[in-house]
Short mmCIF file of C-alpha atoms (C1' of nucleotides) in Angstrom, two decimals:
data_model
loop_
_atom_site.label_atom_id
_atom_site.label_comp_id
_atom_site.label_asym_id
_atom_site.label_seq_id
_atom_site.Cartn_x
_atom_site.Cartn_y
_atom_site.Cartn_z
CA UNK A 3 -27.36 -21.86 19.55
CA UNK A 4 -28.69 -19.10 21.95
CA UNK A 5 -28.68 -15.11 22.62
CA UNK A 6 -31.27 -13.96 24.79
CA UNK A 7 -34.10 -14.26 22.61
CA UNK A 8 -33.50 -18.05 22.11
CA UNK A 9 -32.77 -18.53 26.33
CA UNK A 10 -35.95 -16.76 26.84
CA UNK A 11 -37.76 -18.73 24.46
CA UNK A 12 -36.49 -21.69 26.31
CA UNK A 13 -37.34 -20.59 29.90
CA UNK A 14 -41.04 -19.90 28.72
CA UNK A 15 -41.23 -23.40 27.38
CA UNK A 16 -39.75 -24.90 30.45
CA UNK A 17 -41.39 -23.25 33.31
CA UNK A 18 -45.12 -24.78 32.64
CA UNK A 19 -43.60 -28.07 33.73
CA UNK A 20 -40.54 -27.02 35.99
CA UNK A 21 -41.82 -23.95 38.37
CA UNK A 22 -43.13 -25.92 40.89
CA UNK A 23 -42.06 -29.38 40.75
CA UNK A 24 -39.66 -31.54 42.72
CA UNK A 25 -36.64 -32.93 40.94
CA UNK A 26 -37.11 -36.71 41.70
CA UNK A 27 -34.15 -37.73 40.17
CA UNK A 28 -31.49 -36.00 38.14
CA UNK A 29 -28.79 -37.45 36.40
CA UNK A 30 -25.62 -36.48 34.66
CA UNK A 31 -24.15 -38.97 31.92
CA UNK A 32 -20.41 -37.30 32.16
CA UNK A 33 -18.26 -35.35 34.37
CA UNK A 34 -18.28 -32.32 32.65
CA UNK A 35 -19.23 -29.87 30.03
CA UNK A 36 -17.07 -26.35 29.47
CA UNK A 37 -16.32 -27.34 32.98
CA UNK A 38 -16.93 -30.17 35.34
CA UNK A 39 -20.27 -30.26 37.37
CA UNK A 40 -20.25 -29.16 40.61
CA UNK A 41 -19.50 -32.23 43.65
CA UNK A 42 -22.55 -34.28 43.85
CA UNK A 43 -24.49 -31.94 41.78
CA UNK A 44 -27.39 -34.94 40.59
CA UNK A 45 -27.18 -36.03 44.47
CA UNK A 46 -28.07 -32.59 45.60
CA UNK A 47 -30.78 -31.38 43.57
CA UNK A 48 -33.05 -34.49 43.99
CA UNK A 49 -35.67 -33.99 45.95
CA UNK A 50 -35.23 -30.15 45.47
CA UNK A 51 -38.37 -28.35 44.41
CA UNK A 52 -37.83 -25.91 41.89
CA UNK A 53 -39.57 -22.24 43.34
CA UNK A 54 -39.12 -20.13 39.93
CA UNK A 55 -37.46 -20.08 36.83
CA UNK A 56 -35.54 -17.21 35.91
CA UNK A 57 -32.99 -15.60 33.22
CA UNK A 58 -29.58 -13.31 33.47
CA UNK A 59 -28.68 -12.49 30.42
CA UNK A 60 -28.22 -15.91 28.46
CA UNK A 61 -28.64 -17.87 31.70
CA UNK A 62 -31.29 -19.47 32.93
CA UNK A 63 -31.45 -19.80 37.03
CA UNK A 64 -33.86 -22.28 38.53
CA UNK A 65 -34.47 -21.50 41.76
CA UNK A 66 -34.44 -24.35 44.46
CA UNK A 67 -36.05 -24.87 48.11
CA UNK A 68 -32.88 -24.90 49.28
CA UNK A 69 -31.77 -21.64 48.74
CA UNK A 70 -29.46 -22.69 45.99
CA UNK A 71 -30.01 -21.40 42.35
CA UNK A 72 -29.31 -24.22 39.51
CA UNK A 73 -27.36 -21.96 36.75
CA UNK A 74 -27.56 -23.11 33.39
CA UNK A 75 -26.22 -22.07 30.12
CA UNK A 76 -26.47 -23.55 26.61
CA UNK A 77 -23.26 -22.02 25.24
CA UNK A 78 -23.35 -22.75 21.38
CA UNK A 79 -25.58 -25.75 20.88
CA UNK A 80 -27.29 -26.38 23.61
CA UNK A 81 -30.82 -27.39 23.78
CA UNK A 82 -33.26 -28.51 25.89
CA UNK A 83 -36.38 -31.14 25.02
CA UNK A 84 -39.04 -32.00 27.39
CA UNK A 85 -40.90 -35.38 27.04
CA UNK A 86 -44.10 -36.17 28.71
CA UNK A 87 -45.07 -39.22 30.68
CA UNK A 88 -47.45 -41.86 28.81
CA UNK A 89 -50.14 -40.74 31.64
CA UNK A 90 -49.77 -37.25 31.33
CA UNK A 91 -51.59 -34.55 29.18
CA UNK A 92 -49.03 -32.80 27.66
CA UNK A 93 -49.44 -33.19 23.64
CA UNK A 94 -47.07 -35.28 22.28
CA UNK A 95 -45.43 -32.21 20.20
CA UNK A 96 -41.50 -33.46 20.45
CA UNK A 97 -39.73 -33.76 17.58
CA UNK A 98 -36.98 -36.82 19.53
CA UNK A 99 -39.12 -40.14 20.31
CA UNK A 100 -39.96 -40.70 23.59
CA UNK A 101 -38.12 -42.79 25.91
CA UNK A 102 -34.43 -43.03 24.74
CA UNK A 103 -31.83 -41.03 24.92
CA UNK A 104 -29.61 -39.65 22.23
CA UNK A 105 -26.35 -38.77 21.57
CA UNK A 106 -25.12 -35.28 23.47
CA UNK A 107 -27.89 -36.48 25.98
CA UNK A 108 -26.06 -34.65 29.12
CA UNK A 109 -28.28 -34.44 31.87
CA UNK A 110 -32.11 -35.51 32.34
CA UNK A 111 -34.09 -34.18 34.73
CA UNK A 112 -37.04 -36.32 36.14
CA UNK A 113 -39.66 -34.14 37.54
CA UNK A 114 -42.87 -34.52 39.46
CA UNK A 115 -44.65 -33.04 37.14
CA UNK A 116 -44.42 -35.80 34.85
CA UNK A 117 -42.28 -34.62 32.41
CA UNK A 118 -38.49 -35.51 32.19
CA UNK A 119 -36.68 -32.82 30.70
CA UNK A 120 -33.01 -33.39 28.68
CA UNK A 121 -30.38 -31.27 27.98
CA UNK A 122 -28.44 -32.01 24.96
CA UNK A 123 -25.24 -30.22 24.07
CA UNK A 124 -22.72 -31.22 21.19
CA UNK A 125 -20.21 -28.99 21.32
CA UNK A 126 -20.22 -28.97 25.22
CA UNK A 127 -19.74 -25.37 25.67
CA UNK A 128 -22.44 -24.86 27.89
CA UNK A 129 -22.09 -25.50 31.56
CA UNK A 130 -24.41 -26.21 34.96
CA UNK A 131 -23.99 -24.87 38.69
CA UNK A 132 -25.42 -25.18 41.80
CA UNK A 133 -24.98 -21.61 43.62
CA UNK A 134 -26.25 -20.30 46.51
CA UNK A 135 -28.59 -17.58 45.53
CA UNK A 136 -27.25 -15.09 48.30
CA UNK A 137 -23.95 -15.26 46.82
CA UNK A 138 -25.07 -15.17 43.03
CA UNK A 139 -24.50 -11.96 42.34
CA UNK A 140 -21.03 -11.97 44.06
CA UNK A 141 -20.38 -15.31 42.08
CA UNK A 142 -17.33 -15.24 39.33
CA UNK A 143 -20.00 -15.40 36.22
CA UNK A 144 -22.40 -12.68 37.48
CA UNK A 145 -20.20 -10.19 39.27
CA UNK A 146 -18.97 -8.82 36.10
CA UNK A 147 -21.87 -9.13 33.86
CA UNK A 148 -23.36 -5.77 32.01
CA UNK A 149 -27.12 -4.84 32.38
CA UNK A 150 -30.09 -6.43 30.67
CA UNK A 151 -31.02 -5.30 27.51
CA UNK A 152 -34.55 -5.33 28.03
CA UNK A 153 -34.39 -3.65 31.44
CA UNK A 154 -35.42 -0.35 32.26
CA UNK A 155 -32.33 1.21 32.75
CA UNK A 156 -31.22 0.45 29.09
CA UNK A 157 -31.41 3.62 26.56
CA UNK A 158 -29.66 5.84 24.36
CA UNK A 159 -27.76 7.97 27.33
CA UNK A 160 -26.59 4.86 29.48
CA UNK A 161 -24.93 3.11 25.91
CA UNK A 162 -22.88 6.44 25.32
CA UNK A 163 -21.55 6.47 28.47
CA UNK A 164 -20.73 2.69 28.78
CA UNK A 165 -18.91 3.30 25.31
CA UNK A 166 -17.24 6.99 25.87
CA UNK A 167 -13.65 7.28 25.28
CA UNK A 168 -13.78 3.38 23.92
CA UNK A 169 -11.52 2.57 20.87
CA UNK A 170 -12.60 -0.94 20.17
CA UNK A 171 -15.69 -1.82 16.97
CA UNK A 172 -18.23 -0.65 18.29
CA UNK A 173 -19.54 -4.82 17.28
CA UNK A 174 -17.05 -5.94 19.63
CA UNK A 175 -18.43 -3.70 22.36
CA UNK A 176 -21.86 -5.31 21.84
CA UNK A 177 -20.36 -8.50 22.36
CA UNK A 178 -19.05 -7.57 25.48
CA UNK A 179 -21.17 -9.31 28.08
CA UNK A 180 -19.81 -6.94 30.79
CA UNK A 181 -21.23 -4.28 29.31
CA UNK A 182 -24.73 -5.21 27.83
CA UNK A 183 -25.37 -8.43 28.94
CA UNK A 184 -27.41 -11.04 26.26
CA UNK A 185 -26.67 -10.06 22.58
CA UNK A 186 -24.76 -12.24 20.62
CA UNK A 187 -23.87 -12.40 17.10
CA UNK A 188 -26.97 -12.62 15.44
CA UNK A 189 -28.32 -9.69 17.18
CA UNK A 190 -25.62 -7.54 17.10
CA UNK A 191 -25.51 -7.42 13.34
CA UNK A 192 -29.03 -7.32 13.29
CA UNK A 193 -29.25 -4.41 15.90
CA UNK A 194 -26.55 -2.03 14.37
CA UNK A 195 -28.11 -2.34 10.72
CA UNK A 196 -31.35 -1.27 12.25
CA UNK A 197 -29.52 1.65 13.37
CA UNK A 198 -27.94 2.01 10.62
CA UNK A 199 -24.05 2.20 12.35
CA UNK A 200 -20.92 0.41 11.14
CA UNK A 201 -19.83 -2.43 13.09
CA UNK A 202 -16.48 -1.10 12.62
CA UNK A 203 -16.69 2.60 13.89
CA UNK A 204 -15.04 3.35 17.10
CA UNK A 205 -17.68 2.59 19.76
CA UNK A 206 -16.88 5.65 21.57
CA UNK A 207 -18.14 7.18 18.42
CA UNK A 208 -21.48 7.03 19.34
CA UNK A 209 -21.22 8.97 21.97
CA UNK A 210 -19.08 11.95 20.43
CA UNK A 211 -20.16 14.92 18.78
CA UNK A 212 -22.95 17.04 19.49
CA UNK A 213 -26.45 16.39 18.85
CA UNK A 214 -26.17 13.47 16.55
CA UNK A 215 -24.48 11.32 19.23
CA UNK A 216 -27.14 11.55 20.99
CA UNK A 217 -29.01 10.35 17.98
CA UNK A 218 -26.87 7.48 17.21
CA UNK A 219 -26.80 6.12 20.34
CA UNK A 220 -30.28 6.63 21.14
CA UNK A 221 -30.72 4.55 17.34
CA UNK A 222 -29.10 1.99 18.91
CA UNK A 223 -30.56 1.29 22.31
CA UNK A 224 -33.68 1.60 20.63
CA UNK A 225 -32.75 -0.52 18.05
CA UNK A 226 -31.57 -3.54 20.57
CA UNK A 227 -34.61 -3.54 22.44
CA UNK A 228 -36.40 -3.76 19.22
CA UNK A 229 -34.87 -6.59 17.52
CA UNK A 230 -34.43 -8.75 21.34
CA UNK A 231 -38.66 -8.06 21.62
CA UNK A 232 -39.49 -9.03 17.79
CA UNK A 233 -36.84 -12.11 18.02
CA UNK A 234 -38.87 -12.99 21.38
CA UNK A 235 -42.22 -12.91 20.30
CA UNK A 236 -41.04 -15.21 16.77
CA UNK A 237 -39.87 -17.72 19.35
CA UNK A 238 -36.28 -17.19 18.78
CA UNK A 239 -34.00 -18.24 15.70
CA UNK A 240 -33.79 -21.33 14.00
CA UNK A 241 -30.49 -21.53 12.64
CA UNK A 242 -29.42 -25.02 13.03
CA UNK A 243 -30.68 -26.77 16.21
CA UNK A 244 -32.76 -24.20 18.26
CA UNK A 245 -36.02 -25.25 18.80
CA UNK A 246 -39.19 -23.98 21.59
CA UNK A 247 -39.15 -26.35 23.76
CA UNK A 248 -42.33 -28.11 22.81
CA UNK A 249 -40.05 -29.28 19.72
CA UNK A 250 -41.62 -25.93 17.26
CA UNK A 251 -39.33 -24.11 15.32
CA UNK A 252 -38.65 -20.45 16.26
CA UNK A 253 -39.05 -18.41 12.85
CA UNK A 254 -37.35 -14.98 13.39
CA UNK A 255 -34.66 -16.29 11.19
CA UNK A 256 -37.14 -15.62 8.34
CA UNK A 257 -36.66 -11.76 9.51
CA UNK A 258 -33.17 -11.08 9.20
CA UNK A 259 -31.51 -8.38 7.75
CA UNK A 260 -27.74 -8.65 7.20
CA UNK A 261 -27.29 -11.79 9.21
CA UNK A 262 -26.07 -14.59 6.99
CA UNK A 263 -27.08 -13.09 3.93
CA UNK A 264 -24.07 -12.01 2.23
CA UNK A 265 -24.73 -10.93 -1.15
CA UNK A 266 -28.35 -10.38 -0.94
CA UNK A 267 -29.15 -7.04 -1.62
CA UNK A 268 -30.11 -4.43 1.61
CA UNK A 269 -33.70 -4.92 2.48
CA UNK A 270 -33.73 -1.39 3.23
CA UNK A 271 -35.95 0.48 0.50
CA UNK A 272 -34.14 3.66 0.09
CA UNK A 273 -30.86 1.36 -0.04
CA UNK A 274 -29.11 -0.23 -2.96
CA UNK A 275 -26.31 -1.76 -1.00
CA UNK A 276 -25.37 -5.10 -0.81
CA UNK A 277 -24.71 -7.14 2.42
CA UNK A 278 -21.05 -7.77 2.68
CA UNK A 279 -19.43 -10.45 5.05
CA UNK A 280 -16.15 -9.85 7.26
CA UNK A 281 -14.45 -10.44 10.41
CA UNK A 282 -14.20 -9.12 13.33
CA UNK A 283 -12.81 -10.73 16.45
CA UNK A 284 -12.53 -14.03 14.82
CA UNK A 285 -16.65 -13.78 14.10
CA UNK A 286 -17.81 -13.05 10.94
CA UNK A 287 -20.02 -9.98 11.10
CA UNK A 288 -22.88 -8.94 8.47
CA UNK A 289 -23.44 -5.75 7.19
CA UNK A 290 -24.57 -3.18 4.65
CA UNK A 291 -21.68 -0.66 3.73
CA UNK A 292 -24.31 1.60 2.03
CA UNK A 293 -26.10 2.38 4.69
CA UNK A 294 -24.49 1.71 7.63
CA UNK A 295 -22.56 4.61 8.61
"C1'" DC B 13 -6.29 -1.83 31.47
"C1'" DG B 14 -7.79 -2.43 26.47
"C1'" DC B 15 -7.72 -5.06 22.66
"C1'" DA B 16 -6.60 -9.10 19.53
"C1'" DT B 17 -5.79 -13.94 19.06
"C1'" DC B 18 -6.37 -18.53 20.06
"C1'" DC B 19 -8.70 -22.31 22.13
"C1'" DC B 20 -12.37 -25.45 23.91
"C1'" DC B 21 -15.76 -29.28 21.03
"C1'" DT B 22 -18.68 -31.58 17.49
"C1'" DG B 23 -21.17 -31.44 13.21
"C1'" DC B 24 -22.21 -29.90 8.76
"C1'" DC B 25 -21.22 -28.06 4.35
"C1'" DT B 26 -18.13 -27.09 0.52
"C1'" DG B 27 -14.71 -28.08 -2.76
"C1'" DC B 28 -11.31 -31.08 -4.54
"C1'" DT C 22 -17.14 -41.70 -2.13
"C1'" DG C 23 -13.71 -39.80 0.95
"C1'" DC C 24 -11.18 -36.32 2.94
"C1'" DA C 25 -9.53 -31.63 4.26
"C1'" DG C 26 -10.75 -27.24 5.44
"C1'" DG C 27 -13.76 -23.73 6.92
"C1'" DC C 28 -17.46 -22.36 9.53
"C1'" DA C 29 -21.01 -22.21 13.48
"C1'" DG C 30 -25.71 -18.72 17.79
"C1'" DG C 31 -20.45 -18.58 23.43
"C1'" DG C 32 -16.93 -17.27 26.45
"C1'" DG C 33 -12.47 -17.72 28.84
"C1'" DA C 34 -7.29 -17.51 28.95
"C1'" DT C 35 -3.37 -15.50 27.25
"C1'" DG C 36 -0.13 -12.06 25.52
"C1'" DC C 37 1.13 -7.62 23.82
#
DNA sequence: CGCATCCCCTGCCTGC
DNA sequence: TGCAGGCAGGGGATGC
């Protein structure tokens, strides 16, 4: 499922009921996803109180009394659903009926709050940890991970220097999570028609030449940010399974460009291309050959 | 090191 | 209707 836009969208529809409350009882219904839980990983976050819910990239990091940080990611079809207790107030908005537990059910989280919050996950290519939160940035999946897209450091000047001298697409660049940390497919396609590049120039392209690298790259940064805010604010992208967390539909889908629209013709105005499909990396990538140079 | 390929897993859609 | 094949929003391991 997720990129950042869809992880954020989760995290804002979680924290109402999670900042704040105690973990009364967690549970895990098999030994692992991508990888195996950590060693008594339900044991040791009951009773936990979770401080504040946070996001790296496509991770979402629930902070704990404890000092620990629970790390979560959704990898391709993750999702999270939160039902409400009979006696609570929360409106009844989930699409799964309340009380049993489906297939891909992982791990439930009961919470003071009320609410009992599920992750499901198919494909099982998400995972869960329990780090300490001293040692989270030294840990093996943050220590190499690229900057936030949405962060302030993020423009035109710091893309052409993480790209200089760099051979690879420049879509395979953007994929790089130890670069920029966050986009994923969707994005990426979405992001480099907006600035109008070729996902299969040279990414140290951007960043050559005189004045119109500067240009280019500046297209680009700009062009991330954009799409990542828009995609936010439309709760995410419904392609298959992602859903807000109060069971609504995110709609940015509605507002693609290239993505998954081979064959449709450029929705640029001045453009009479037509989006073309191909791969890249073993991903299919989306893209106008008119326009994007 | 940089880059490409393959793999993990399940579900859904297409074409035969 | 069934079945095979391809594809899917992620990322890690491997090999050249």
């Amino acid at each position: 499922m997720p990129e950042l836009p869809e992880v954020e969208t989760v995290r804002l529809g979680l924290r109402p009921v999670m900042e704040g409350a105690v973990i009364d009882k967690a549970s895990v219904r098999r030994p692992d996803l991508r990888r195996p839980f950590p060693p008594r990983f339900a044991r040791r976050l009951a009773g936990r109180r979770i401080t504040h819910l946070g996001r790296r990239a496509k991770y979402l990091l629930a902070e704990l009394d404890d000092g620990n940080v629970l790390v979560m990611h959704l990898g391709m079809s993750g999702s999270f659903r939160i039902e409400a207790e009979a006696k609570d107030t929360l409106p009844a908005t989930t699409h799964h009926p309340r009380g049993k537990l489906a297939a891909h059910d992982h791990v439930v989280f009961d919470l003071s709050s009320g609410a009992r919050v599920i992750f499901n996950d198919p494909r099982r290519f998400g995972l869960m940890d329990l780090i300490p939160r001293a040692d989270l940035a030294r840990s093996p999946l943050f220590a190499r991970m690229g900057i936030e897209p949405l962060g302030n450091e993020m423009g035109g000047a710091l893309i052409a220097g993480l790209f200089k001298g760099r051979a690879a697409p420049l879509k395979a660049m953007l994929l790089d999570q130890t670069r920029i940390a966050g986009l994923g497919n969707i994005y990426v396609c979405e992001a480099l028609w907006r600035a109008r590049l070729s996902p299969s120039r040279p990414a140290g392209s951007i960043a050559t030449g005189r004045k119109t690298a500067a240009n280019r790259a500046d297209a680009l940064a700009a062009a991330i940010r954009d799409v990542l805010g828009e995609a936010i604010a439309a709760g995410g992208s419904s392609l298959r399974d992602h859903r807000q967390a109060n069971g609504d539909l995110g709609y940015f889908q509605h507002r693609f460009a290239v993505y998954d629209r081979e064959g449709e013709p450029c929705p640029r105005h001045d453009c009479s291309g037509i989006v073309r499909r191909m791969v890249q990396s073993g991903r299919s990538t989306f893209y106008c050959p008119v326009c994007q140079k």
